[in-house]
Short mmCIF file of C-alpha atoms and ligand atoms in Angstrom, two decimals:
data_model
loop_
_atom_site.label_atom_id
_atom_site.label_comp_id
_atom_site.label_asym_id
_atom_site.label_seq_id
_atom_site.Cartn_x
_atom_site.Cartn_y
_atom_site.Cartn_z
CA UNK U 285 -18.97 29.47 7.58
CA UNK U 286 -19.09 32.02 4.69
CA UNK U 287 -22.68 30.72 3.50
CA UNK U 288 -23.90 32.35 6.86
CA UNK U 289 -22.41 36.02 6.33
CA UNK U 290 -21.48 38.12 3.31
CA UNK U 291 -24.20 39.97 1.72
CA UNK U 292 -24.35 42.21 5.02
CA UNK U 293 -27.44 44.48 4.76
CA UNK U 294 -26.47 48.23 3.88
CA UNK U 295 -29.05 49.90 6.07
CA UNK U 296 -28.79 49.90 9.62
CA UNK U 297 -32.02 48.87 11.72
CA UNK U 298 -34.00 51.50 13.38
CA UNK U 299 -34.41 49.48 16.35
CA UNK U 300 -32.28 46.50 17.80
CA UNK U 301 -33.39 44.47 21.16
CA UNK U 302 -31.36 41.50 22.17
CA UNK U 303 -30.37 40.76 18.48
CA UNK U 304 -33.73 41.62 17.10
CA UNK U 305 -33.16 43.93 14.31
CA UNK U 306 -36.10 45.98 13.14
CA UNK U 307 -36.40 48.37 10.29
CA UNK U 308 -39.24 50.30 10.70
CA UNK U 309 -41.52 51.18 7.24
CA UNK U 310 -38.92 49.55 5.46
CA UNK U 311 -41.39 48.79 2.78
CA UNK U 312 -43.30 51.58 0.76
CA UNK U 313 -46.92 51.43 0.49
CA UNK U 314 -46.55 50.50 -3.18
CA UNK U 315 -44.19 47.54 -2.40
CA UNK U 316 -46.72 46.68 0.31
CA UNK U 317 -49.58 46.48 -2.18
CA UNK U 318 -47.47 44.47 -4.61
CA UNK U 319 -46.70 41.88 -2.14
CA UNK U 320 -50.21 41.76 -1.07
CA UNK U 321 -51.23 41.21 -4.70
CA UNK U 322 -48.50 38.12 -4.90
CA UNK U 323 -49.99 36.76 -1.57
CA UNK U 324 -53.32 36.61 -2.74
CA UNK U 325 -52.00 34.46 -5.86
CA UNK U 326 -50.32 32.19 -3.21
CA UNK U 327 -53.57 31.85 -1.23
CA UNK U 328 -55.70 31.24 -4.29
CA UNK U 329 -53.13 28.18 -5.36
CA UNK U 330 -52.65 26.99 -1.52
CA UNK U 331 -55.75 27.84 0.37
CA UNK U 332 -55.09 29.19 3.73
CA UNK U 333 -55.41 26.40 6.60
CA UNK U 334 -56.48 26.20 10.38
CA UNK U 335 -53.71 24.51 11.78
CA UNK U 336 -54.14 22.31 14.99
CA UNK U 337 -51.36 22.00 17.57
CA UNK U 338 -50.13 18.38 18.22
CA UNK U 339 -52.05 18.58 21.74
CA UNK U 340 -55.29 19.11 19.61
CA UNK U 341 -56.04 22.85 19.80
CA UNK U 342 -57.09 24.87 16.86
CA UNK U 343 -54.65 27.85 16.22
CA UNK U 344 -56.18 31.23 15.84
CA UNK U 345 -53.77 32.32 13.16
CA UNK U 346 -54.57 30.90 9.71
CA UNK U 347 -51.79 29.77 7.50
CA UNK U 348 -50.23 28.56 4.32
CA UNK U 349 -46.76 28.84 2.55
CA UNK U 350 -44.65 29.25 -0.62
CA UNK U 351 -41.37 27.76 -1.37
CA UNK U 352 -39.85 24.41 -1.63
CA UNK U 353 -41.13 23.63 1.79
CA UNK U 354 -44.17 24.64 3.94
CA UNK U 355 -44.79 24.51 7.49
CA UNK U 356 -47.62 22.53 8.67
CA UNK U 357 -48.94 21.35 12.09
CA UNK U 358 -51.57 18.76 12.87
CA UNK U 359 -52.28 16.22 15.54
CA UNK U 360 -49.09 14.34 14.48
CA UNK U 361 -46.69 17.42 15.00
CA UNK U 362 -45.20 20.46 13.67
CA UNK U 363 -42.97 19.79 10.51
CA UNK U 364 -42.11 21.09 7.14
CA UNK U 365 -43.77 19.12 4.17
CA UNK U 366 -43.01 19.70 0.19
CA UNK U 367 -46.96 19.50 -0.34
CA UNK U 368 -49.89 21.46 0.79
CA UNK U 369 -52.25 19.13 2.69
CA UNK U 370 -54.44 18.97 -0.24
CA UNK U 371 -51.79 17.62 -2.33
CA UNK U 372 -50.27 20.20 -4.46
CA UNK U 373 -46.76 21.70 -4.47
CA UNK U 374 -46.47 25.10 -2.51
CA UNK U 375 -46.46 28.12 -5.16
CA UNK U 376 -42.94 29.94 -5.44
CA UNK U 377 -41.80 32.37 -3.28
CA UNK U 378 -42.70 35.79 -5.15
CA UNK U 379 -39.64 38.16 -6.35
CA UNK U 380 -41.12 40.95 -4.50
CA UNK U 381 -40.71 38.94 -1.15
CA UNK U 382 -37.31 37.25 -2.20
CA UNK U 383 -36.08 40.82 -2.76
CA UNK U 384 -36.32 41.67 1.12
CA UNK U 385 -34.66 38.41 1.89
CA UNK U 386 -31.73 39.39 -0.22
CA UNK U 387 -31.24 42.98 0.94
CA UNK U 388 -31.64 42.45 4.64
CA UNK U 389 -30.96 38.97 5.58
CA UNK U 390 -27.20 38.82 5.19
CA UNK U 391 -27.43 35.45 4.18
CA UNK U 392 -26.12 33.92 0.88
CA UNK U 393 -28.56 31.11 0.93
CA UNK U 394 -32.15 31.34 -0.67
CA UNK U 395 -34.94 30.94 1.65
CA UNK U 396 -36.76 27.58 1.63
CA UNK U 397 -39.92 28.62 3.06
CA UNK U 398 -42.22 31.69 3.22
CA UNK U 399 -44.79 31.12 5.68
CA UNK U 400 -47.80 33.22 5.62
CA UNK U 401 -49.70 33.87 8.57
CA UNK U 402 -53.21 35.67 8.65
CA UNK U 403 -54.48 37.10 11.59
CA UNK U 404 -58.06 38.25 12.31
CA UNK U 405 -58.70 40.91 14.96
CA UNK U 406 -58.87 38.07 17.83
CA UNK U 407 -56.00 36.07 16.58
CA UNK U 408 -52.83 35.81 18.68
CA UNK U 409 -49.65 33.59 18.91
CA UNK U 410 -48.25 32.04 22.11
CA UNK U 411 -44.77 32.23 23.18
CA UNK U 412 -42.72 29.80 21.22
CA UNK U 413 -39.20 29.12 19.77
CA UNK U 414 -38.77 28.34 16.04
CA UNK U 415 -36.76 25.04 15.98
CA UNK U 416 -38.13 23.09 13.20
CA UNK U 417 -35.17 24.22 11.00
CA UNK U 418 -31.62 22.48 10.75
CA UNK U 419 -29.40 25.31 10.89
CA UNK U 420 -30.09 28.11 13.51
CA UNK U 421 -26.98 30.02 12.22
CA UNK U 422 -29.42 31.06 9.34
CA UNK U 423 -31.49 34.13 10.12
CA UNK U 424 -35.25 34.67 9.85
CA UNK U 425 -37.02 37.66 8.01
CA UNK U 426 -40.27 38.61 8.91
CA UNK U 427 -42.36 41.18 7.03
CA UNK U 428 -45.59 42.80 8.43
CA UNK U 429 -48.68 43.86 6.61
CA UNK U 430 -51.70 45.23 7.59
CA UNK U 431 -53.03 45.98 11.34
CA UNK U 432 -50.31 46.67 13.77
CA UNK U 433 -49.41 43.72 16.32
CA UNK U 434 -47.87 43.41 19.81
CA UNK U 435 -44.79 41.47 19.48
CA UNK U 436 -43.32 40.18 22.52
CA UNK U 437 -39.41 39.45 22.70
CA UNK U 438 -38.39 36.83 25.39
CA UNK U 439 -35.34 35.20 26.09
CA UNK U 440 -33.41 32.18 25.01
CA UNK U 441 -35.34 30.04 27.91
CA UNK U 442 -38.86 30.11 28.81
CA UNK U 443 -39.72 32.69 31.29
CA UNK U 444 -37.86 35.82 32.37
CA UNK U 445 -37.86 39.52 31.08
CA UNK U 446 -39.67 40.15 27.97
CA UNK U 447 -40.02 43.34 26.01
CA UNK U 448 -43.04 44.16 23.71
CA UNK U 449 -42.99 46.43 20.55
CA UNK U 450 -45.65 47.21 18.07
CA UNK U 451 -45.13 45.69 14.41
CA UNK U 452 -46.52 47.99 11.57
CA UNK U 453 -47.51 47.40 8.02
CA UNK U 454 -44.16 47.74 5.80
CA UNK U 455 -41.93 46.74 8.96
CA UNK U 456 -39.25 43.94 8.60
CA UNK U 457 -37.53 42.00 11.39
CA UNK U 458 -34.21 40.03 11.26
CA UNK U 459 -33.69 37.47 13.83
CA UNK U 460 -30.17 36.34 13.76
CA UNK U 461 -27.37 35.38 15.91
CA UNK U 462 -28.47 35.09 19.56
CA UNK U 463 -31.96 36.42 18.75
CA UNK U 464 -32.71 33.23 16.42
CA UNK U 465 -33.58 30.84 19.36
CA UNK U 466 -35.59 33.68 21.63
CA UNK U 467 -39.00 32.73 22.83
CA UNK U 468 -41.55 35.15 20.98
CA UNK U 469 -45.21 35.70 20.16
CA UNK U 470 -48.09 37.80 19.19
CA UNK U 471 -50.20 39.01 22.03
CA UNK U 472 -52.88 40.97 20.11
CA UNK U 473 -53.83 42.98 17.12
CA UNK U 474 -54.85 46.35 16.97
CA UNK U 475 -57.93 46.08 14.69
CA UNK U 476 -58.65 48.67 12.00
CA UNK U 477 -55.28 50.39 12.43
CA UNK U 478 -54.19 50.01 8.92
CA UNK U 479 -56.03 50.55 5.64
CA UNK U 480 -53.90 47.93 3.81
CA UNK U 481 -56.26 45.26 3.80
CA UNK U 482 -59.86 45.85 2.86
CA UNK U 483 -61.69 43.85 5.50
CA UNK U 484 -58.76 44.45 8.15
CA UNK U 485 -56.54 41.87 9.74
CA UNK U 486 -52.73 41.36 9.73
CA UNK U 487 -50.33 39.36 7.44
CA UNK U 488 -46.97 38.28 8.53
CA UNK U 489 -44.69 36.64 6.12
CA UNK U 490 -41.51 34.68 7.49
CA UNK U 491 -38.81 33.69 5.58
CA UNK U 492 -36.48 30.53 6.52
CA UNK U 493 -33.94 28.42 5.44
CA UNK U 494 -35.15 25.13 6.45
CA UNK U 495 -32.78 22.36 5.35
C1 MD3 F 371 -37.91 35.34 16.59
N1 MD3 F 371 -44.86 34.62 13.73
O1 MD3 F 371 -44.48 32.29 12.36
S1 MD3 F 371 -42.84 37.27 13.41
C2 MD3 F 371 -43.88 32.38 13.53
O2 MD3 F 371 -46.02 37.83 13.55
C3 MD3 F 371 -43.82 33.78 14.25
O3 MD3 F 371 -46.60 35.91 12.73
C4 MD3 F 371 -44.98 35.83 14.25
O4 MD3 F 371 -43.56 33.74 15.40
C5 MD3 F 371 -46.02 36.52 13.43
O5 MD3 F 371 -43.22 31.49 14.13
C6 MD3 F 371 -44.01 36.63 14.86
C7 MD3 F 371 -41.50 37.76 14.27
C8 MD3 F 371 -40.51 36.50 14.43
C9 MD3 F 371 -40.51 35.35 13.31
C10 MD3 F 371 -39.67 34.27 13.41
C11 MD3 F 371 -38.65 34.43 14.73
C12 MD3 F 371 -39.59 36.35 15.39
C13 MD3 F 371 -38.76 35.39 15.67
C14 MD3 F 371 -37.65 33.33 14.73
C15 MD3 F 371 -36.95 33.28 15.91
C16 MD3 F 371 -37.05 34.34 16.80
FE1 FE F 372 -42.00 32.10 15.52
#
């Protein structure tokens, strides 16, 4: 009930498509660099992984996590784990990132997981639903950094009409309500479109209440 609402975001999104709310350029360049520095600390303590899908395909996106739980995928399936596969705890979610959740999520819960997705120029993410969490009434917040990405927004069932939008560095998305269970994916990266990362590429942070 009340743990889902309250704390409503004060600012209106700049674009809304089927419940997918987008705040374009919400993070200033200074904030983007602060978050990037905090991600470098996370990656030092919890190295990026090359996840394998349960069907045995290597994913092109490299991943790690921060928070109480991290998302992992290997031949035994997709799940959240309390430890990095190397055996250590996941580093804490940085304050710079928690602040975005607090201001835009509309949830009174704290996120359990900050998934860090790193896209090299040829990386992509196929259409999927996020269903490894317990409570789909809790929103998801996504932060884009670095090169722009073509994000595809589908429907709550596979197939059907899709819309595509470019996600740029500093953009924040909220997936709540009807949008929480839509199919979505990243079709491609526009390599070299942002100066934020020295060697190019894109980072996406996804904040979720897991359990
Ligand atoms: C819609 N990541 O990690 S972010 C993922 O850019 C994921 O790395 C993409 O999809 C990325 O699962 C897309 C936008 C996003 C994130 C979570 C969602 C869209 C979502 C959850 C539910 C519905
Ligand atoms: Fe997803």
